[in-house]
GROMACS .gro file of N, CA, C and O in nm:
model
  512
    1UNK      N    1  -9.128   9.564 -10.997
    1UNK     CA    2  -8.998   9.567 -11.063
    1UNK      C    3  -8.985   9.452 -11.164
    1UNK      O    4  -8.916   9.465 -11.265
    2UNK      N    5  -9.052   9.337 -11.136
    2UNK     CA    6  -9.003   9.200 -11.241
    2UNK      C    7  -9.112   9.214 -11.319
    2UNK      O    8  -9.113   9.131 -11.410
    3UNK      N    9  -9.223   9.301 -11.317
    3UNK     CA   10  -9.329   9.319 -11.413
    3UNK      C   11  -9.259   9.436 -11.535
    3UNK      O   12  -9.279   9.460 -11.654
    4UNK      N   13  -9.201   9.468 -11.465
    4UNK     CA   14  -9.149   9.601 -11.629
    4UNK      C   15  -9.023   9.492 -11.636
    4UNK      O   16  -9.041   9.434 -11.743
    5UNK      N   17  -8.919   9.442 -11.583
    5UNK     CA   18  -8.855   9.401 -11.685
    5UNK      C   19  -8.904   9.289 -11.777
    5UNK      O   20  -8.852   9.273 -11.888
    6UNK      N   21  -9.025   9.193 -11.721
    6UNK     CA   22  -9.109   9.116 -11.773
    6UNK      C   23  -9.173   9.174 -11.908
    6UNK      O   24  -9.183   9.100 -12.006
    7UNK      N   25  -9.217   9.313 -11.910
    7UNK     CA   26  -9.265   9.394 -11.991
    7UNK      C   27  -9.139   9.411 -12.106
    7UNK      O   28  -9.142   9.389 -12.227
    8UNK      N   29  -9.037   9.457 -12.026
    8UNK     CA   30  -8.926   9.526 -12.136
    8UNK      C   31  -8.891   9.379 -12.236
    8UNK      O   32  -8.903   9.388 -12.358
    9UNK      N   33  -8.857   9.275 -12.186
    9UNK     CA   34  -8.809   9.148 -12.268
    9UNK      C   35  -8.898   9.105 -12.318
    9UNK      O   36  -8.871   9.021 -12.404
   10UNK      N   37  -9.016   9.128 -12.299
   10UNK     CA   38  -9.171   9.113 -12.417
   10UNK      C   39  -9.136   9.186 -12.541
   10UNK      O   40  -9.092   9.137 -12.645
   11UNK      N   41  -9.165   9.327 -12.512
   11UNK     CA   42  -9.127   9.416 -12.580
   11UNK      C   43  -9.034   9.390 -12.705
   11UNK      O   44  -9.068   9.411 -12.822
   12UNK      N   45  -8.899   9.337 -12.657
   12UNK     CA   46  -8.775   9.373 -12.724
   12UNK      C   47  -8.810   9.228 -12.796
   12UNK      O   48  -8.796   9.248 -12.916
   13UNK      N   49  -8.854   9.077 -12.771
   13UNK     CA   50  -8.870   9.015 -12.813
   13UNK      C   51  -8.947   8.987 -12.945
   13UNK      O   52  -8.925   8.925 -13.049
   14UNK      N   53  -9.085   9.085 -12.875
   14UNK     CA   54  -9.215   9.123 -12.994
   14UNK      C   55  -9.158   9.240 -13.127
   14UNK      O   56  -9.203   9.267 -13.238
   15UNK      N   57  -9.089   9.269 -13.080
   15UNK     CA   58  -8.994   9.413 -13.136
   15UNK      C   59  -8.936   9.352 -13.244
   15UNK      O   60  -8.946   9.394 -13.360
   16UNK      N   61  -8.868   9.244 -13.206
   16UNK     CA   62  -8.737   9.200 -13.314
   16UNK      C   63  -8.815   9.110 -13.365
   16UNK      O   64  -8.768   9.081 -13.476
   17UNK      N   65  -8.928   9.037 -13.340
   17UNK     CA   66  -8.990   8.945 -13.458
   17UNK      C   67  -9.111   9.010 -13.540
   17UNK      O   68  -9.189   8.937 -13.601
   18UNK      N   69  -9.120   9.119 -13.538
   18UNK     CA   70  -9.230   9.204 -13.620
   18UNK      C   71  -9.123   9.276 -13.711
   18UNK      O   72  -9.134   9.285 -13.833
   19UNK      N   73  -9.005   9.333 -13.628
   19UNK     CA   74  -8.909   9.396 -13.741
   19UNK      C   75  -8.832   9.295 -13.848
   19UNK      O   76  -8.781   9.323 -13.956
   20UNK      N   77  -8.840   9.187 -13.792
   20UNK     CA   78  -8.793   9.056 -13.921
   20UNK      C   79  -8.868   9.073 -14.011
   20UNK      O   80  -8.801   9.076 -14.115
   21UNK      N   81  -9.032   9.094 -14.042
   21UNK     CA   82  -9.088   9.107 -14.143
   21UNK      C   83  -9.043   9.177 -14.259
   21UNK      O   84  -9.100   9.169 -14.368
   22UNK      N   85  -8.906   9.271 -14.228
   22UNK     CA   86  -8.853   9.318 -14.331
   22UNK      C   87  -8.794   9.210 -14.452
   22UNK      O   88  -8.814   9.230 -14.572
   23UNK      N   89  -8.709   9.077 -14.391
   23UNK     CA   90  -8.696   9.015 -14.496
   23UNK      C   91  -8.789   8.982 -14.582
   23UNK      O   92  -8.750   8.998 -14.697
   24UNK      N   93  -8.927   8.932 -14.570
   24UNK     CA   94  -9.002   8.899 -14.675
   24UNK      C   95  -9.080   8.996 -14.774
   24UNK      O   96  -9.125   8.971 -14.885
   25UNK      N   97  -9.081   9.154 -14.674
   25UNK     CA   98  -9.122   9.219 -14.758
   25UNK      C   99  -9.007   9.241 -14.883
   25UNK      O  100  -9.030   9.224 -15.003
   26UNK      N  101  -8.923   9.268 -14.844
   26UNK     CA  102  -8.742   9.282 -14.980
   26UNK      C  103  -8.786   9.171 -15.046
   26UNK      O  104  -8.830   9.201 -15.157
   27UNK      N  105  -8.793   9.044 -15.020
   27UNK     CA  106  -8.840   8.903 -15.081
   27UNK      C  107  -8.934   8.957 -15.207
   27UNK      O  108  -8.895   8.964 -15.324
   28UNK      N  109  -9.073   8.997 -15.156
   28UNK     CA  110  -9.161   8.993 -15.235
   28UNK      C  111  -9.179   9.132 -15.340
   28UNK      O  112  -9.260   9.154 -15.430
   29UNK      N  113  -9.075   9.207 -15.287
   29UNK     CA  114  -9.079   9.329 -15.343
   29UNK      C  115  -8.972   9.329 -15.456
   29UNK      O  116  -9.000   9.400 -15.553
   30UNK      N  117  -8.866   9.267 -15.460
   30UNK     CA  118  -8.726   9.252 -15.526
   30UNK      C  119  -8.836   9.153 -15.607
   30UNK      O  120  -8.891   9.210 -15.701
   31UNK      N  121  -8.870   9.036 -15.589
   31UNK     CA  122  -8.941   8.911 -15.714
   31UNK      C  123  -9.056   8.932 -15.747
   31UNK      O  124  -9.141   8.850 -15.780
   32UNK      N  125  -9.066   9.068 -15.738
   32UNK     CA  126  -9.228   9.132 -15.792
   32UNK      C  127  -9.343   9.044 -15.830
   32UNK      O  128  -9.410   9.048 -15.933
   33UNK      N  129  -9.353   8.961 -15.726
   33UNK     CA  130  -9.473   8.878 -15.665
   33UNK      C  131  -9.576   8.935 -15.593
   33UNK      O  132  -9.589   8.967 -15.474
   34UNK      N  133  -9.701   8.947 -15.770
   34UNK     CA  134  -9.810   9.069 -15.677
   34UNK      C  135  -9.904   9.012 -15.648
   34UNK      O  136 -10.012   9.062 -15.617
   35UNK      N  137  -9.866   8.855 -15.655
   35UNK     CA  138  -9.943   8.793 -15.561
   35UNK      C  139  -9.971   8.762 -15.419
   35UNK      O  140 -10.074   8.715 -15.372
   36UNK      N  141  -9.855   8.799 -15.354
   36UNK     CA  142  -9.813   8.862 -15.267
   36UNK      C  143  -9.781   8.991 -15.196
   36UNK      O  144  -9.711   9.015 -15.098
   37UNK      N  145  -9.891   9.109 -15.317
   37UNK     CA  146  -9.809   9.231 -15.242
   37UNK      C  147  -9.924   9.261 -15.108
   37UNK      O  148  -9.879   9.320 -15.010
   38UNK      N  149 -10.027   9.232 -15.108
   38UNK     CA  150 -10.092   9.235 -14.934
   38UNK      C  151 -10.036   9.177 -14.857
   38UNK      O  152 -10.038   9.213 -14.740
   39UNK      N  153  -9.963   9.062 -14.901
   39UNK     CA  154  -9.902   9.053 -14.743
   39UNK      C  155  -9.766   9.164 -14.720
   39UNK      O  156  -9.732   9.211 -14.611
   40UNK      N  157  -9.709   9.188 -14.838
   40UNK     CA  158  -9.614   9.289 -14.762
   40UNK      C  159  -9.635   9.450 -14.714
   40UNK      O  160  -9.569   9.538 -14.659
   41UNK      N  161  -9.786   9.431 -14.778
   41UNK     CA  162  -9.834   9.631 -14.698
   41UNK      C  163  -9.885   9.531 -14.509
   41UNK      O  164  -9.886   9.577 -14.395
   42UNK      N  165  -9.905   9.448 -14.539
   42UNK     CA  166  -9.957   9.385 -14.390
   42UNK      C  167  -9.836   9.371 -14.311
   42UNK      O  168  -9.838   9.391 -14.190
   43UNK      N  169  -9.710   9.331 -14.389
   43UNK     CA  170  -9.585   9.301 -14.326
   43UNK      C  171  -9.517   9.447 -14.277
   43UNK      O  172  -9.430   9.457 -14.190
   44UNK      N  173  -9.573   9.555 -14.351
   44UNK     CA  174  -9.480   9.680 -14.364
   44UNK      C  175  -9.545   9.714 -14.220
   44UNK      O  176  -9.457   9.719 -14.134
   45UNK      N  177  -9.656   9.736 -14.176
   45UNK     CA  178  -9.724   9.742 -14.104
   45UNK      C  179  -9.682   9.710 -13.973
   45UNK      O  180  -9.702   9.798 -13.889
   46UNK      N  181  -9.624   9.598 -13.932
   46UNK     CA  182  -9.588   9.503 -13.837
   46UNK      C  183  -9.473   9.564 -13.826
   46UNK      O  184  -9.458   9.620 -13.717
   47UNK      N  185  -9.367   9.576 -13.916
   47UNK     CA  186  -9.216   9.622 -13.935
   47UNK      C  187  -9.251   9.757 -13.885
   47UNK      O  188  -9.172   9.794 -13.798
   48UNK      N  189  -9.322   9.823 -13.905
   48UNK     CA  190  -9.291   9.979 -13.821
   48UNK      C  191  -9.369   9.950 -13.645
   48UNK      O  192  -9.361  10.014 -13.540
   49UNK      N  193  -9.416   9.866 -13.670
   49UNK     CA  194  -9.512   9.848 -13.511
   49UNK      C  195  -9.371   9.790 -13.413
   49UNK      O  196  -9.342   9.815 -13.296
   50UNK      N  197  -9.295   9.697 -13.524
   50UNK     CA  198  -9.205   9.639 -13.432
   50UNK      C  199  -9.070   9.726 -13.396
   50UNK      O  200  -8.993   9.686 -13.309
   51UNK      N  201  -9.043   9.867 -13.483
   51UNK     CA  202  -8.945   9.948 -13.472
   51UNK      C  203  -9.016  10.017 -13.327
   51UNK      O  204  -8.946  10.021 -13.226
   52UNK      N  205  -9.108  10.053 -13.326
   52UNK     CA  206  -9.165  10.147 -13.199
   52UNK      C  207  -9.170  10.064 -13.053
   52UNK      O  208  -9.154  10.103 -12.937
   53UNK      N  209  -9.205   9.905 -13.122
   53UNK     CA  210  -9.201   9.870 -12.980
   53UNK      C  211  -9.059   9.873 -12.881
   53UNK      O  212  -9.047   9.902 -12.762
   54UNK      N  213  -8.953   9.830 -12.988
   54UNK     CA  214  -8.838   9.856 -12.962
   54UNK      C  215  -8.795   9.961 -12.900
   54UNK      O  216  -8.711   9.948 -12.810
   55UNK      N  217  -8.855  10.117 -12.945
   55UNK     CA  218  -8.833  10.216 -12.879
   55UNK      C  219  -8.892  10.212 -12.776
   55UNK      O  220  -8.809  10.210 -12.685
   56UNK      N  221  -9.022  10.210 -12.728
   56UNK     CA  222  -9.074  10.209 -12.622
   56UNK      C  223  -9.029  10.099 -12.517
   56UNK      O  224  -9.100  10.102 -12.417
   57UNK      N  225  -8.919   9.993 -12.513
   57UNK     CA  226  -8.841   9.973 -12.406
   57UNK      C  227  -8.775  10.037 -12.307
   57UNK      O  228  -8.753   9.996 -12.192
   58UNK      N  229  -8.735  10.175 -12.374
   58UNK     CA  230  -8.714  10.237 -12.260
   58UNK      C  231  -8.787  10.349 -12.172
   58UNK      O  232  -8.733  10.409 -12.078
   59UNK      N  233  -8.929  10.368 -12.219
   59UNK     CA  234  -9.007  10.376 -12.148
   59UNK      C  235  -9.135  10.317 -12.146
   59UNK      O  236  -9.229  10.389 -12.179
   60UNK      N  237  -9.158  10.211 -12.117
   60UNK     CA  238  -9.281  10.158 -12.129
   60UNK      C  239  -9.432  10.235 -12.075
   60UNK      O  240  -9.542  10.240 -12.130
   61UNK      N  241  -9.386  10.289 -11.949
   61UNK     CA  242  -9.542  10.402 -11.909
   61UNK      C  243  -9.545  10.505 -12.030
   61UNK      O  244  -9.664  10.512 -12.061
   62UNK      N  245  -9.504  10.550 -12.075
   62UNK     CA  246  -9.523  10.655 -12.182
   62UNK      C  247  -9.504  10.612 -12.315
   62UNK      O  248  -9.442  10.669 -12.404
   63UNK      N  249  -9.571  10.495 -12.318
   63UNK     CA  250  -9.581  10.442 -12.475
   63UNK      C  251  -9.723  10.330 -12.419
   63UNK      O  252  -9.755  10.239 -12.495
   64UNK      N  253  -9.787  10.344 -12.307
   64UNK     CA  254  -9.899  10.264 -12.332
   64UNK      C  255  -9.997  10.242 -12.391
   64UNK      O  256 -10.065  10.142 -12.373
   65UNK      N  257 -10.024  10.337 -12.479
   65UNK     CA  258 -10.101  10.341 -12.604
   65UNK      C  259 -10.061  10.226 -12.694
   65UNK      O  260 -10.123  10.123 -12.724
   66UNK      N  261  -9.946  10.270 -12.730
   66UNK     CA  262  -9.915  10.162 -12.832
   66UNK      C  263  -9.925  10.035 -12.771
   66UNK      O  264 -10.003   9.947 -12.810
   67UNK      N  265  -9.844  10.022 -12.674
   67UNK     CA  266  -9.858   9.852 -12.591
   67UNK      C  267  -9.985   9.801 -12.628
   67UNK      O  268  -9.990   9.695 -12.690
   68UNK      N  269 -10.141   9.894 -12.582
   68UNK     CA  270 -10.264   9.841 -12.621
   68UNK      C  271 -10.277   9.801 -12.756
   68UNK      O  272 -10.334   9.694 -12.781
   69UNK      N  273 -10.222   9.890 -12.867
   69UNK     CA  274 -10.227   9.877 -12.999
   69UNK      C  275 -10.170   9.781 -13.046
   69UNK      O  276 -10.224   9.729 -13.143
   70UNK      N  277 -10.043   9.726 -12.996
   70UNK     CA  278 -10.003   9.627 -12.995
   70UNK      C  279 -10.050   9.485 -13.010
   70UNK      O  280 -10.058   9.415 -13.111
   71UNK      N  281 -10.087   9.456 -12.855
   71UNK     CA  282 -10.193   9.395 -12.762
   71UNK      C  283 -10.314   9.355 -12.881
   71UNK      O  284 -10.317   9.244 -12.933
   72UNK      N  285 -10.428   9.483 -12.918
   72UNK     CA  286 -10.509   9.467 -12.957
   72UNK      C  287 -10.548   9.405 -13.121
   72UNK      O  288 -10.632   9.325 -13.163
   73UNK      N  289 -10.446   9.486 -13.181
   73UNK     CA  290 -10.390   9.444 -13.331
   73UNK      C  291 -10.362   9.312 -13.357
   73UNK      O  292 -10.378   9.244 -13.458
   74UNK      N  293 -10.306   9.281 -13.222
   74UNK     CA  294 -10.266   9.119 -13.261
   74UNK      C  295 -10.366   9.060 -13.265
   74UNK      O  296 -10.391   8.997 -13.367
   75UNK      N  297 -10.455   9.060 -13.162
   75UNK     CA  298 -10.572   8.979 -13.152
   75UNK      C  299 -10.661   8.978 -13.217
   75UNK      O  300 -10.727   8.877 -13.243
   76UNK      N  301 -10.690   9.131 -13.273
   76UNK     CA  302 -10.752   9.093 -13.415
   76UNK      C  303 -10.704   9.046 -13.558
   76UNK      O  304 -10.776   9.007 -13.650
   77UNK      N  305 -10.562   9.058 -13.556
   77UNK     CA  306 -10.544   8.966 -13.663
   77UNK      C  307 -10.492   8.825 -13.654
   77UNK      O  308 -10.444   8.763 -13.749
   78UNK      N  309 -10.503   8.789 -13.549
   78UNK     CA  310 -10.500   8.658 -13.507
   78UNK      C  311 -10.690   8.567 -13.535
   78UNK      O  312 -10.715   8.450 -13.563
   79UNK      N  313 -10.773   8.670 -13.513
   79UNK     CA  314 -10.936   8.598 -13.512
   79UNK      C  315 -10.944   8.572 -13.661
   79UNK      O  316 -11.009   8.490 -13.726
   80UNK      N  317 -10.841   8.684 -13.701
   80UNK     CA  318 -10.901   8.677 -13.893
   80UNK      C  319 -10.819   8.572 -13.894
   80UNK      O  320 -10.867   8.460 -13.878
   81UNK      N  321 -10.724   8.584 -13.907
   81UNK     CA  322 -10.609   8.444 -13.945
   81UNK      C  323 -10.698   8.320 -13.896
   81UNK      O  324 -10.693   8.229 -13.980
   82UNK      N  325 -10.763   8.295 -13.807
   82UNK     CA  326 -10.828   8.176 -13.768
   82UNK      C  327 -10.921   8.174 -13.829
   82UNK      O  328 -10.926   8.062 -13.881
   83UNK      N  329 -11.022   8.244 -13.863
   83UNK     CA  330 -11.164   8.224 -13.973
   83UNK      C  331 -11.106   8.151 -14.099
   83UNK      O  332 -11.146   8.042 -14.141
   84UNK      N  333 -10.963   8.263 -14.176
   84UNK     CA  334 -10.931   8.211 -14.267
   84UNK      C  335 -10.847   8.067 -14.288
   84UNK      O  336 -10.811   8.027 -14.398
   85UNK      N  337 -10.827   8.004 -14.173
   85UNK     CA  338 -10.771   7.875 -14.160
   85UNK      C  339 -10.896   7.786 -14.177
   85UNK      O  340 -10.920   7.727 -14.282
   86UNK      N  341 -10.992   7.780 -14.039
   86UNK     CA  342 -11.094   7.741 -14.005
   86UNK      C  343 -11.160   7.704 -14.131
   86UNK      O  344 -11.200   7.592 -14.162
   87UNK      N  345 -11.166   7.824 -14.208
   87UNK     CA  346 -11.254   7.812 -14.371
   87UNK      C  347 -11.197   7.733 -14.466
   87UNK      O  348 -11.266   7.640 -14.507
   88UNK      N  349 -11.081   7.748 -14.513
   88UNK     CA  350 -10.981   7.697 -14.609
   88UNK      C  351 -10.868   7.594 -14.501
   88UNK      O  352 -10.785   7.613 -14.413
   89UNK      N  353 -10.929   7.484 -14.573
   89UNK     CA  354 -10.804   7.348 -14.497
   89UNK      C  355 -10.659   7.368 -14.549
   89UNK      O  356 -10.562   7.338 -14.480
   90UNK      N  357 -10.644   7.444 -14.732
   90UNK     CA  358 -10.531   7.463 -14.708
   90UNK      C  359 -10.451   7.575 -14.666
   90UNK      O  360 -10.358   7.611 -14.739
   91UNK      N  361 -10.479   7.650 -14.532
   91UNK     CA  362 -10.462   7.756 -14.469
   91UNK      C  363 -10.452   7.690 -14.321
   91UNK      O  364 -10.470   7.772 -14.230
   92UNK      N  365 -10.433   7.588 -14.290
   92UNK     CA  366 -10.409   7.561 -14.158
   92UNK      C  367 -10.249   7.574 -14.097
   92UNK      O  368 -10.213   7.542 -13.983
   93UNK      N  369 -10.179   7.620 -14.188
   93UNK     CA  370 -10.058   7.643 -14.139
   93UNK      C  371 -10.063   7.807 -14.066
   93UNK      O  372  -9.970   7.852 -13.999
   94UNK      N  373 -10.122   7.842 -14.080
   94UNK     CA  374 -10.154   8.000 -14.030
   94UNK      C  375 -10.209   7.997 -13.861
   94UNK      O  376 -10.216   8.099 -13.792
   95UNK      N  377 -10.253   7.834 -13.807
   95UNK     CA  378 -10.292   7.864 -13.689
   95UNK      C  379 -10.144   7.860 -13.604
   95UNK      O  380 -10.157   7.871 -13.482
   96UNK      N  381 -10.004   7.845 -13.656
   96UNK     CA  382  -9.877   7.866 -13.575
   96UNK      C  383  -9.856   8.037 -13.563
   96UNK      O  384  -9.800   8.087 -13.466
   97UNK      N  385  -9.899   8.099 -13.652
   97UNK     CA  386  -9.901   8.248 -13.642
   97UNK      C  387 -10.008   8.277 -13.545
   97UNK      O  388  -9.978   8.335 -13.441
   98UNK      N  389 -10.138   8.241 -13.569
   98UNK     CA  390 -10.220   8.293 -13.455
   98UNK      C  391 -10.167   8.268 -13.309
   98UNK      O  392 -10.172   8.366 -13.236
   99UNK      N  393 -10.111   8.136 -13.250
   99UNK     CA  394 -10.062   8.098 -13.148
   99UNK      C  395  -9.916   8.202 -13.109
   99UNK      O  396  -9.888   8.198 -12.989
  100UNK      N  397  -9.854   8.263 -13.166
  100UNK     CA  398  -9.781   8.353 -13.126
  100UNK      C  399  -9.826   8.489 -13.095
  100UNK      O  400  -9.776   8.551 -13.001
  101UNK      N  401  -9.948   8.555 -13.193
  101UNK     CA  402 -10.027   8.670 -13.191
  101UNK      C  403 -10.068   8.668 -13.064
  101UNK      O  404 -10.034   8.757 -12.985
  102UNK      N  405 -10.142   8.572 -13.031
  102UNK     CA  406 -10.231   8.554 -12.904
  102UNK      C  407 -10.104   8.488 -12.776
  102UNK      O  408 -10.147   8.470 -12.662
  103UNK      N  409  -9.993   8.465 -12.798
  103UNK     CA  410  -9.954   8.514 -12.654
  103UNK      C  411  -9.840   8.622 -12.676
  103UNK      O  412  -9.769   8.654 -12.581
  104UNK      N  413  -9.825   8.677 -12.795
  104UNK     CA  414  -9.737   8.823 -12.767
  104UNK      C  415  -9.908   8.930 -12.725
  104UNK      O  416  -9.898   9.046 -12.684
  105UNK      N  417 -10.029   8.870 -12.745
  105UNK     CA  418 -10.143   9.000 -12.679
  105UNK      C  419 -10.145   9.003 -12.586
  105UNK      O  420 -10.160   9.104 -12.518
  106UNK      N  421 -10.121   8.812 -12.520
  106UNK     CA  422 -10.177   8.824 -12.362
  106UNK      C  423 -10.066   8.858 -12.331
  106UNK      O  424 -10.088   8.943 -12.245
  107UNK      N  425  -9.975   8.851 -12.341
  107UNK     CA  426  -9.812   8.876 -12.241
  107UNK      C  427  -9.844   9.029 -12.203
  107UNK      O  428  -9.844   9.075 -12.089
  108UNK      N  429  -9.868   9.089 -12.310
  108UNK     CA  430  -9.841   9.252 -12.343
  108UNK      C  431  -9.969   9.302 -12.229
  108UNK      O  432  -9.956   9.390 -12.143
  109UNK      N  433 -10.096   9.215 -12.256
  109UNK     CA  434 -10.162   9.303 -12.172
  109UNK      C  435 -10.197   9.253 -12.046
  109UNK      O  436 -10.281   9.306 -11.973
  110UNK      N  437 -10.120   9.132 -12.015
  110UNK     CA  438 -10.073   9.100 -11.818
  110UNK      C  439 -10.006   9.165 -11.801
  110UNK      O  440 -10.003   9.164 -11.678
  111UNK      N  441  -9.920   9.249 -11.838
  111UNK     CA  442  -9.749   9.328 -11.833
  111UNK      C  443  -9.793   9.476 -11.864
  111UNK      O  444  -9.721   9.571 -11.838
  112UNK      N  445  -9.875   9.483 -11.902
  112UNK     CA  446  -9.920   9.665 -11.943
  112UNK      C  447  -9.903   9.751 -11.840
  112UNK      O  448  -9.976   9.718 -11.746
  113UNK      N  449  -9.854   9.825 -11.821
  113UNK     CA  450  -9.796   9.926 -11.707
  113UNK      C  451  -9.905   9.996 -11.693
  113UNK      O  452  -9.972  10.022 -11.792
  114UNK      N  453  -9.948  10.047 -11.547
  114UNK     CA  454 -10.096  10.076 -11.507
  114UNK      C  455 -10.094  10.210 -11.565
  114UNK      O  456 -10.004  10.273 -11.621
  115UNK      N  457 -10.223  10.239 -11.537
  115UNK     CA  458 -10.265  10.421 -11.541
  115UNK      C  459 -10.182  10.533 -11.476
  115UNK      O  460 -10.222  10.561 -11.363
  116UNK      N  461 -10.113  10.581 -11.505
  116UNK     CA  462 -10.096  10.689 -11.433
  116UNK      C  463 -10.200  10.808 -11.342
  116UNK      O  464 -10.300  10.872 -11.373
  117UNK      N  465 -10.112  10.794 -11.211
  117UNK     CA  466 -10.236  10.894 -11.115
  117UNK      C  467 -10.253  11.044 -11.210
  117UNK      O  468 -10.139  11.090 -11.222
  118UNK      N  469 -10.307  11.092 -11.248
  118UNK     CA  470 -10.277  11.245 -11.280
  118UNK      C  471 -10.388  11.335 -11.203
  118UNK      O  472 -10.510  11.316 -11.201
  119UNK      N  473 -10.334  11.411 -11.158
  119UNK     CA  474 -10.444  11.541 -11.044
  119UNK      C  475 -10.499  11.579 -11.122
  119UNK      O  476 -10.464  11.591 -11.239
  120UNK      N  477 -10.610  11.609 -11.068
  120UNK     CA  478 -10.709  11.686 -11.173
  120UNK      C  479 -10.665  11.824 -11.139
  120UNK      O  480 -10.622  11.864 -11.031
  121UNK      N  481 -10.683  11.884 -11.238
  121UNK     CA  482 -10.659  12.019 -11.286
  121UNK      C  483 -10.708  12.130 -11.176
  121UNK      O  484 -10.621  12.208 -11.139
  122UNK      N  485 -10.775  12.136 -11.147
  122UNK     CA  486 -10.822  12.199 -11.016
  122UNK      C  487 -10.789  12.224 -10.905
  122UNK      O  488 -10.817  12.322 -10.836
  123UNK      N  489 -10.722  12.126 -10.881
  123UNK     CA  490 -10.623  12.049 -10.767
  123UNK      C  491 -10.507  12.160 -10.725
  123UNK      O  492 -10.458  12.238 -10.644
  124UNK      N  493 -10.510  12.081 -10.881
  124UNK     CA  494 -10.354  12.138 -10.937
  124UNK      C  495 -10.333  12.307 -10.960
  124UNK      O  496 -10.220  12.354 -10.965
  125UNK      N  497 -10.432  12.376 -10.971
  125UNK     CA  498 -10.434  12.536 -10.988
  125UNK      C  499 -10.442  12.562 -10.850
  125UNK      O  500 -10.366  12.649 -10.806
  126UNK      N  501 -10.529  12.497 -10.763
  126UNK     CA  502 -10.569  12.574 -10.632
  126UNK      C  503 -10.404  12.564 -10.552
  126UNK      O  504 -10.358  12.667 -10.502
  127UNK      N  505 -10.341  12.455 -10.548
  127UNK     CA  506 -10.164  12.402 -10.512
  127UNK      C  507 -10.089  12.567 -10.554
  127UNK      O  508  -9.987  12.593 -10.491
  128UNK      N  509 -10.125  12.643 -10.627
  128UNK     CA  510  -9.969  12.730 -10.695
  128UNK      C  511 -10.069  12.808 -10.637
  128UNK      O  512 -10.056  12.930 -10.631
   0.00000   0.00000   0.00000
């Protein structure tokens, strides 16, 4: 029971700071800064990841796909964000983003709601 609501306030937390990415995309899109327009297809990206996670609060077993996608997405763009720090000294402000990536992954996938049992089919015909 304190693991899904543990799950749900992840969720709604990871939810509302991926859907903030909307301000900077309006930012960079309104001051047609195309020096900036990858980060806002990267931001747009996040902004719809963070509308779904939101939805999937109220059912977290039937959105575990995404939870992984979630989970997994972060962590890989958390390794890139660190190469590109690691490489370029003036890119070290980017390891405060990785440090959030990497515990909205781990939260998400200590908290991931298990497998569902499902009968195998066989089972399930020979039953009716």
């Amino acid at each position: 029971m304190w693991r899904e609501r543990a799950l749900r306030v992840v969720l709604v937390l990871s939810g509302i700071l991926f859907t903030a990415g909307i301000y900077p995309i309006i930012q960079i899109l309104w001051g047609r800064d195309k020096s900036n327009y990858g980060d806002a297809m990267m931001l747009s990206l996040y902004f719809t990841l963070g509308i779904l996670l939101l939805k999937a609060v109220r059912n977290p077993g039937e959105n575990r796909s995404l939870i992984a996608f979630a989970a997994w997405s972060s962590v890989a763009h958390g390794v890139v964000m660190t190469v590109m720090a690691l490489r370029d000294p003036s890119e070290h402000d980017l390891f405060a983003g990785v440090a959030i990536l990497i515990v909205i992954a781990v939260a998400l996938m200590l908290l991931m709601p298990g497998k569902r049992s499902v009968p195998p089919l066989a089972a399930t015909a020979a039953t009716r």
